[in-house]
Amino acid sequence: MQQFQSLQRLLIFYTLTLLAMLSVYYFTMFYEIRQDSKQDSIESFYALQYEISELANPDNTDIKKVLKKPFLKDISYQLIFMMPSGQTYIHRHTRPNERDFRGITFPKVIASLPSSSNHSSASTVNNNALIGTIELESGHKIYTILRHKPLDINWISYRYWLPLMIAIMFFTMALLYMLKRRANWEQLLVYTDELSSHAKDAYITPPFIENKTTAEFLRLGHALSRISYQLHNNHRRITTLKHRLERLVDHAPLPMLMIMRHGQISFFNQRFEQVFATPFQSDSNYQLTDFVFAEDETTQALLYKLVELRVTRTLLVYGLHNKKAYQLHITPWFGEHGQVHGFTVLLNNINEMVNQSADLQQRNQQLQRQLDEFNTLKSTMGHDLRLPLEAMIDTLEPIDPSTLTAKQNKTVTILIQTSHSMLTMLNDMLDIGEIEVRKTRLNIEAVDLYKLGQEVSQSVVERTKNQGLELLYFFTPDSPRCIDTDHKRLQQILRNLLDNAVKFTTAGYVALTIDTVSNTEVLSIKNRTLIDVNKDTNTPENTDINKENASHAAHDWVRFSIKDSGIGIDIAKQHQLLTYLNQNNNQNNRQSQNSSQANNPSKNQNLNYIQNNSTEKGLGLNNANSFARLLGGFIEIKSTVAKGSTFNLYLPCKRPNYQPVYHLNPHLTQIHLLAVIKQPLRADYLRRLCAYLSIPATISTFIDRSTLQQLRERLAKEKQSLAPILLLDYEYYEEVNIALSNQALASDKDIDFEKIKSINTENIAALHKKAEDELSVYIDRQQALNSLLADTALPKILVSMKAERRIPSMLLDRCDGFLNKPIDVALLLSELLRLTLAVRQTLSQPENIEEDTKENTQENSSQLVTAVDEASSETLAPLILVVEDSLTNQKIACKILAKLGYRSVVAEDGQQALDKLKEQRQEIALILMDCRMPVMDGLQATQAIRAQGDDIPIVALTANNTEEDRSACLQVGMDEFLAKPINKLKLQEILQTFIKN
């Protein structure tokens, strides 16, 4: 019975239940009998009291008569009768088989005589007897003890034996049922043992079907039989597949092997044995490095420490004995918890391909050297031949035809046309049309520097994304919006410099900044610039600049800074570059320089390096320098090896126009911007922007738990006055997670035995301590980030150089907005206002905030004060009211609108739409109305809006694209009809049609 413990426990539980029920029954019955006995004693006492109280002046004879009454016949009692004179009589009676009363006891029961009766009484009841006192008005006292009737159990009565017999009967039925279930279980266990010991090729019904058993045993038996049959089929299939796999692996034409987690080879196929002449022995400890090696140290270190590999890699290795080249494909395989269990390796003989590649590479190097020499010759020829033609054109074009005779005019015209034809032919012959070296014919006009900077930065966005770089663009608020210059030349300069920065930057960032500097700063810079050391006739005089820009004396020059974190240029090469470019810009010095190069081979080599470097850049720097001098400016170089370079373009600030770029908005002062930015330079740009727009901001390049706690304390104080919003840099989020993962992997690495010999225990402990500290720092930062992202009450905007589709959806779902870098300030401000609108409407407006806002606006200028409302309307994107009851459709519509540059507000039904429209009518430019909604549908809501005389554009959204729905929408007053799912291009066309900006 030991194997049927569940049945035993069930039987014991059933028995205990019956015993408990019997115990409760008998206890209740005996308790009721006992209570009845007490009640009889109480009734007898009250009857005795009544009889005695009827006697006016009782004596002992009267008491005896009362005691012979029927109500005291079956009760044992002791009665002490005390007369007023003090004479006392004692009466006793005991039932048979009861002990006699011993002694005389006066009960201690206090009785008081009520005013409305001729007697008083008191009694107490215990488990054995009732003790009472009766006191008459005449002074007679009676003390009595009435014993309760003993329990009289008549076991013959059915009340006592019937429950016990029923319990025994139920126990017997349960026992029989358990025995039957035991037999069923025994049959099922035997059947299960037979299933595991004999594989069945077909489904067989359980053997106890013919017996009268319960349905659950039948179903369990059928299920076991089906499972056994399915397992047998799976076993046969696995055996077949295993046999096929073994044959495929053993007879594969390529060497294949399996490697355990720590580098030990667990298996290799026959081809591997043939190639490396090594038979497989299970008791041998093979390592991958026993058969192959790598020429570079990084690959060889990876072969020694395969445990660090977590992605598929393709490596170039060589046979240890035959020295042949192999392409090694190694793939890790993981367990269910993500840990590496081992590696599969495939070797492909590419020795012939490697030899061919080496020959081709050698030939390619020879061709490249010839091509470099040709490019150098081409650039030199292009420069030397174009300058005389340009000088001729520059000399002929300014001649005024009115001062010449007809013959002279015809001659000049022919010379100009011939010069242009020769210049065009030269460009076509040398294929340098796209290089477009300098021309002296400029088109001076007012150029919007802010838009120009945007266009140039957008032109290199894709390249920076592909190279994994960050692109930064910042236009300082106090810079002139427009200056007089050549738009095309300035654009070419900036594009060449940006292209150059992106080309020679492998990691980090490339930044374009536009600001202003004074004449004093420019004078201190000129000694380090690309302009000629001598007087530059193209550079305007400082006095002229000051005269044209008298309103902003400190804004004499506009500076365009192109900064990168690339390889940099050392001091010697900077001087060589300055010399080469200055010589190229001075035709007279060029000839003397050519003659000196022939006599000085070392200088010629340096110049060739610069020329080759300039050729690789597509002559961009040379062109940029030429155009800068043409526009009256110059270029400055600042560079540090391995830290990056800065190319500053200085242009004179001619006829500046200070149109506002970043419009002030009083609502921005109610926002507290929390920004976590990876790039310190971008963080500095954002601080300057927030300071100019009076946006309270907390901007940092990292976040940890201590700073997060301080931040939360500050936000708690500002809860009633400022609306917080988080701007999170995805590159920072990614950096923290990757660094944490790398630190965790690094902490698990085994230290190389050879390195341990050269490191003492103190250094090892210091290394471990440093690794633990770095890991704790990144864990701290990740926890702070997760805490910020988990705060659902805090609106969050994610910014990244990556496209939105490449961001993990789990992170996007936790954010409320997304912006691409470089950040468009107008979109950023629009998102800040949109996402904080609900909180700002609930904020209190202290008087000091309003006064500060007025003071700040008055300090700017009188024109800016009057243009605040217009500026805010220009800064804010149009607001679209999305009326949709589906939460998913709401999110989709809002995301599409955000990508198109519109703000959005959501209503869940027609009634909410009417309320939103009433609250924000001045902001809402268009309504996207779903037709079918609860409470009030789109058609009813449209009728209500039109009944109010509002002609706001309303576009219907519906999944039923039928003519009936279209006509119904147009009849109630809707302006357009858009079917679901929403087409982005179609929606953009509709919005552009109905919203006039």
Tab-separated table of N, CA and C in Angstrom, residues 816-818 827 829-838 840-841 876-884 887-908 916-917 920 923-929 957 982 987 991 995:
chain	number	residue	atom	x	y	z
A	816	ASP	N	7.598	59.012	-25.226
A	816	ASP	CA	6.434	59.677	-25.791
A	816	ASP	C	6.738	60.396	-27.102
A	817	GLY	N	8.015	60.587	-27.431
A	817	GLY	CA	8.373	61.256	-28.665
A	817	GLY	C	9.750	60.813	-29.124
A	818	PHE	N	10.052	61.054	-30.402
A	818	PHE	CA	11.338	60.659	-30.970
A	818	PHE	C	11.789	61.736	-31.942
A	827	LEU	N	11.312	71.605	-34.029
A	827	LEU	CA	10.619	70.362	-33.657
A	827	LEU	C	10.792	70.069	-32.175
A	829	LEU	N	11.239	72.237	-29.663
A	829	LEU	CA	10.379	73.121	-28.871
A	829	LEU	C	8.906	72.731	-29.025
A	830	SER	N	8.522	72.322	-30.217
A	830	SER	CA	7.139	71.888	-30.436
A	830	SER	C	6.812	70.668	-29.600
A	831	GLU	N	7.738	69.700	-29.546
A	831	GLU	CA	7.515	68.495	-28.739
A	831	GLU	C	7.478	68.837	-27.251
A	832	LEU	N	8.346	69.754	-26.814
A	832	LEU	CA	8.340	70.142	-25.397
A	832	LEU	C	6.990	70.729	-25.006
A	833	LEU	N	6.463	71.594	-25.848
A	833	LEU	CA	5.174	72.212	-25.541
A	833	LEU	C	4.030	71.215	-25.642
A	834	ARG	N	4.103	70.325	-26.635
A	834	ARG	CA	3.011	69.347	-26.816
A	834	ARG	C	2.947	68.357	-25.660
A	835	LEU	N	4.072	67.805	-25.262
A	835	LEU	CA	4.085	66.750	-24.254
A	835	LEU	C	3.868	67.286	-22.841
A	836	THR	N	4.102	68.591	-22.624
A	836	THR	CA	3.894	69.159	-21.287
A	836	THR	C	2.606	69.960	-21.190
A	837	LEU	N	1.793	69.954	-22.257
A	837	LEU	CA	0.594	70.783	-22.265
A	837	LEU	C	-0.346	70.422	-21.119
A	838	ALA	N	-0.610	69.122	-20.934
A	838	ALA	CA	-1.564	68.699	-19.898
A	838	ALA	C	-1.095	69.106	-18.508
A	840	ARG	N	1.128	71.599	-17.804
A	840	ARG	CA	1.206	73.051	-17.686
A	840	ARG	C	-0.151	73.691	-17.427
A	841	GLN	N	-1.207	73.067	-17.914
A	841	GLN	CA	-2.546	73.626	-17.686
A	841	GLN	C	-2.959	73.541	-16.222
A	876	LEU	N	5.600	76.981	-32.908
A	876	LEU	CA	4.754	75.821	-32.669
A	876	LEU	C	4.226	75.264	-33.993
A	877	ALA	N	4.311	73.962	-34.108
A	877	ALA	CA	3.722	73.310	-35.279
A	877	ALA	C	2.205	73.304	-35.131
A	878	PRO	N	1.468	73.215	-36.251
A	878	PRO	CA	0.000	73.177	-36.158
A	878	PRO	C	-0.475	72.008	-35.292
A	879	LEU	N	-1.546	72.256	-34.523
A	879	LEU	CA	-2.098	71.249	-33.619
A	879	LEU	C	-3.272	70.546	-34.300
A	880	ILE	N	-3.228	69.220	-34.314
A	880	ILE	CA	-4.270	68.400	-34.940
A	880	ILE	C	-5.033	67.669	-33.830
A	881	LEU	N	-6.367	67.742	-33.854
A	881	LEU	CA	-7.208	67.018	-32.902
A	881	LEU	C	-7.557	65.655	-33.511
A	882	VAL	N	-7.096	64.579	-32.857
A	882	VAL	CA	-7.350	63.209	-33.309
A	882	VAL	C	-8.493	62.648	-32.469
A	883	VAL	N	-9.634	62.410	-33.094
A	883	VAL	CA	-10.807	61.878	-32.402
A	883	VAL	C	-10.903	60.396	-32.765
A	884	GLU	N	-10.535	59.527	-31.843
A	884	GLU	CA	-10.438	58.088	-32.125
A	884	GLU	C	-10.628	57.336	-30.818
A	887	LEU	N	-7.181	52.837	-28.802
A	887	LEU	CA	-5.898	53.292	-28.281
A	887	LEU	C	-4.782	53.047	-29.287
A	888	THR	N	-4.834	51.909	-29.986
A	888	THR	CA	-3.792	51.605	-30.981
A	888	THR	C	-3.826	52.610	-32.121
A	889	ASN	N	-5.038	52.882	-32.640
A	889	ASN	CA	-5.158	53.860	-33.726
A	889	ASN	C	-4.740	55.266	-33.283
A	890	GLN	N	-4.989	55.595	-32.003
A	890	GLN	CA	-4.538	56.885	-31.483
A	890	GLN	C	-3.017	57.010	-31.566
A	891	LYS	N	-2.305	55.961	-31.104
A	891	LYS	CA	-0.844	56.005	-31.117
A	891	LYS	C	-0.306	56.095	-32.535
A	892	ILE	N	-0.904	55.313	-33.454
A	892	ILE	CA	-0.429	55.322	-34.842
A	892	ILE	C	-0.613	56.705	-35.456
A	893	ALA	N	-1.797	57.287	-35.278
A	893	ALA	CA	-2.066	58.600	-35.857
A	893	ALA	C	-1.135	59.672	-35.281
A	894	CYS	N	-0.918	59.641	-33.961
A	894	CYS	CA	-0.053	60.648	-33.340
A	894	CYS	C	1.396	60.501	-33.803
A	895	LYS	N	1.863	59.261	-33.970
A	895	LYS	CA	3.233	59.062	-34.446
A	895	LYS	C	3.409	59.559	-35.875
A	896	ILE	N	2.426	59.268	-36.731
A	896	ILE	CA	2.517	59.738	-38.115
A	896	ILE	C	2.517	61.269	-38.145
A	897	LEU	N	1.649	61.893	-37.355
A	897	LEU	CA	1.603	63.354	-37.312
A	897	LEU	C	2.910	63.939	-36.796
A	898	ALA	N	3.515	63.278	-35.783
A	898	ALA	CA	4.790	63.768	-35.248
A	898	ALA	C	5.887	63.695	-36.300
A	899	LYS	N	5.885	62.613	-37.096
A	899	LYS	CA	6.888	62.497	-38.157
A	899	LYS	C	6.696	63.555	-39.231
A	900	LEU	N	5.445	63.924	-39.468
A	900	LEU	CA	5.167	64.953	-40.469
A	900	LEU	C	5.382	66.363	-39.931
A	901	GLY	N	5.710	66.486	-38.625
A	901	GLY	CA	5.987	67.790	-38.043
A	901	GLY	C	4.795	68.484	-37.439
A	902	TYR	N	3.744	67.739	-37.072
A	902	TYR	CA	2.548	68.335	-36.480
A	902	TYR	C	2.412	67.892	-35.033
A	903	ARG	N	1.824	68.766	-34.220
A	903	ARG	CA	1.441	68.368	-32.870
A	903	ARG	C	0.069	67.716	-32.902
A	904	SER	N	-0.244	66.982	-31.854
A	904	SER	CA	-1.535	66.294	-31.833
A	904	SER	C	-2.082	66.251	-30.414
A	905	VAL	N	-3.414	66.247	-30.324
A	905	VAL	CA	-4.124	66.054	-29.063
A	905	VAL	C	-5.247	65.059	-29.336
A	906	VAL	N	-5.575	64.218	-28.352
A	906	VAL	CA	-6.453	63.068	-28.580
A	906	VAL	C	-7.755	63.248	-27.814
A	907	ALA	N	-8.870	62.847	-28.449
A	907	ALA	CA	-10.182	62.730	-27.807
A	907	ALA	C	-10.726	61.343	-28.127
A	908	GLU	N	-11.404	60.714	-27.129
A	908	GLU	CA	-11.846	59.329	-27.289
A	908	GLU	C	-13.244	59.208	-27.880
A	916	LYS	N	-12.649	69.432	-26.089
A	916	LYS	CA	-11.276	69.829	-26.460
A	916	LYS	C	-11.295	71.025	-27.398
A	917	LEU	N	-12.203	71.011	-28.350
A	917	LEU	CA	-12.278	72.105	-29.315
A	917	LEU	C	-12.645	73.408	-28.620
A	920	GLN	N	-9.342	74.541	-26.681
A	920	GLN	CA	-8.138	74.870	-27.436
A	920	GLN	C	-8.471	75.274	-28.876
A	923	GLU	N	-5.718	76.990	-30.947
A	923	GLU	CA	-4.542	76.208	-31.323
A	923	GLU	C	-4.863	75.150	-32.376
A	924	ILE	N	-6.045	74.545	-32.297
A	924	ILE	CA	-6.378	73.412	-33.168
A	924	ILE	C	-6.600	73.925	-34.588
A	925	ALA	N	-5.852	73.313	-35.542
A	925	ALA	CA	-5.945	73.731	-36.938
A	925	ALA	C	-6.783	72.786	-37.773
A	926	LEU	N	-6.950	71.527	-37.357
A	926	LEU	CA	-7.686	70.543	-38.157
A	926	LEU	C	-8.102	69.399	-37.252
A	927	ILE	N	-9.185	68.690	-37.635
A	927	ILE	CA	-9.702	67.566	-36.858
A	927	ILE	C	-9.687	66.317	-37.734
A	928	LEU	N	-9.071	65.233	-37.202
A	928	LEU	CA	-9.177	63.904	-37.813
A	928	LEU	C	-10.249	63.146	-37.034
A	929	MET	N	-11.404	62.921	-37.652
A	929	MET	CA	-12.596	62.437	-36.946
A	929	MET	C	-12.931	61.001	-37.361
A	957	LEU	N	-12.146	59.743	-40.744
A	957	LEU	CA	-11.340	58.526	-40.670
A	957	LEU	C	-12.282	57.336	-40.518
A	982	ILE	N	-4.155	54.517	-42.170
A	982	ILE	CA	-3.822	55.851	-42.668
A	982	ILE	C	-2.599	55.786	-43.569
A	987	LEU	N	-2.184	61.529	-46.136
A	987	LEU	CA	-2.467	62.418	-45.012
A	987	LEU	C	-1.674	63.705	-45.132
A	991	LEU	N	-3.255	67.468	-45.189
A	991	LEU	CA	-2.889	68.479	-44.198
A	991	LEU	C	-2.328	69.728	-44.874
A	995	ILE	N	-4.315	73.172	-44.196
A	995	ILE	CA	-3.641	74.013	-43.204
A	995	ILE	C	-2.735	74.978	-43.941
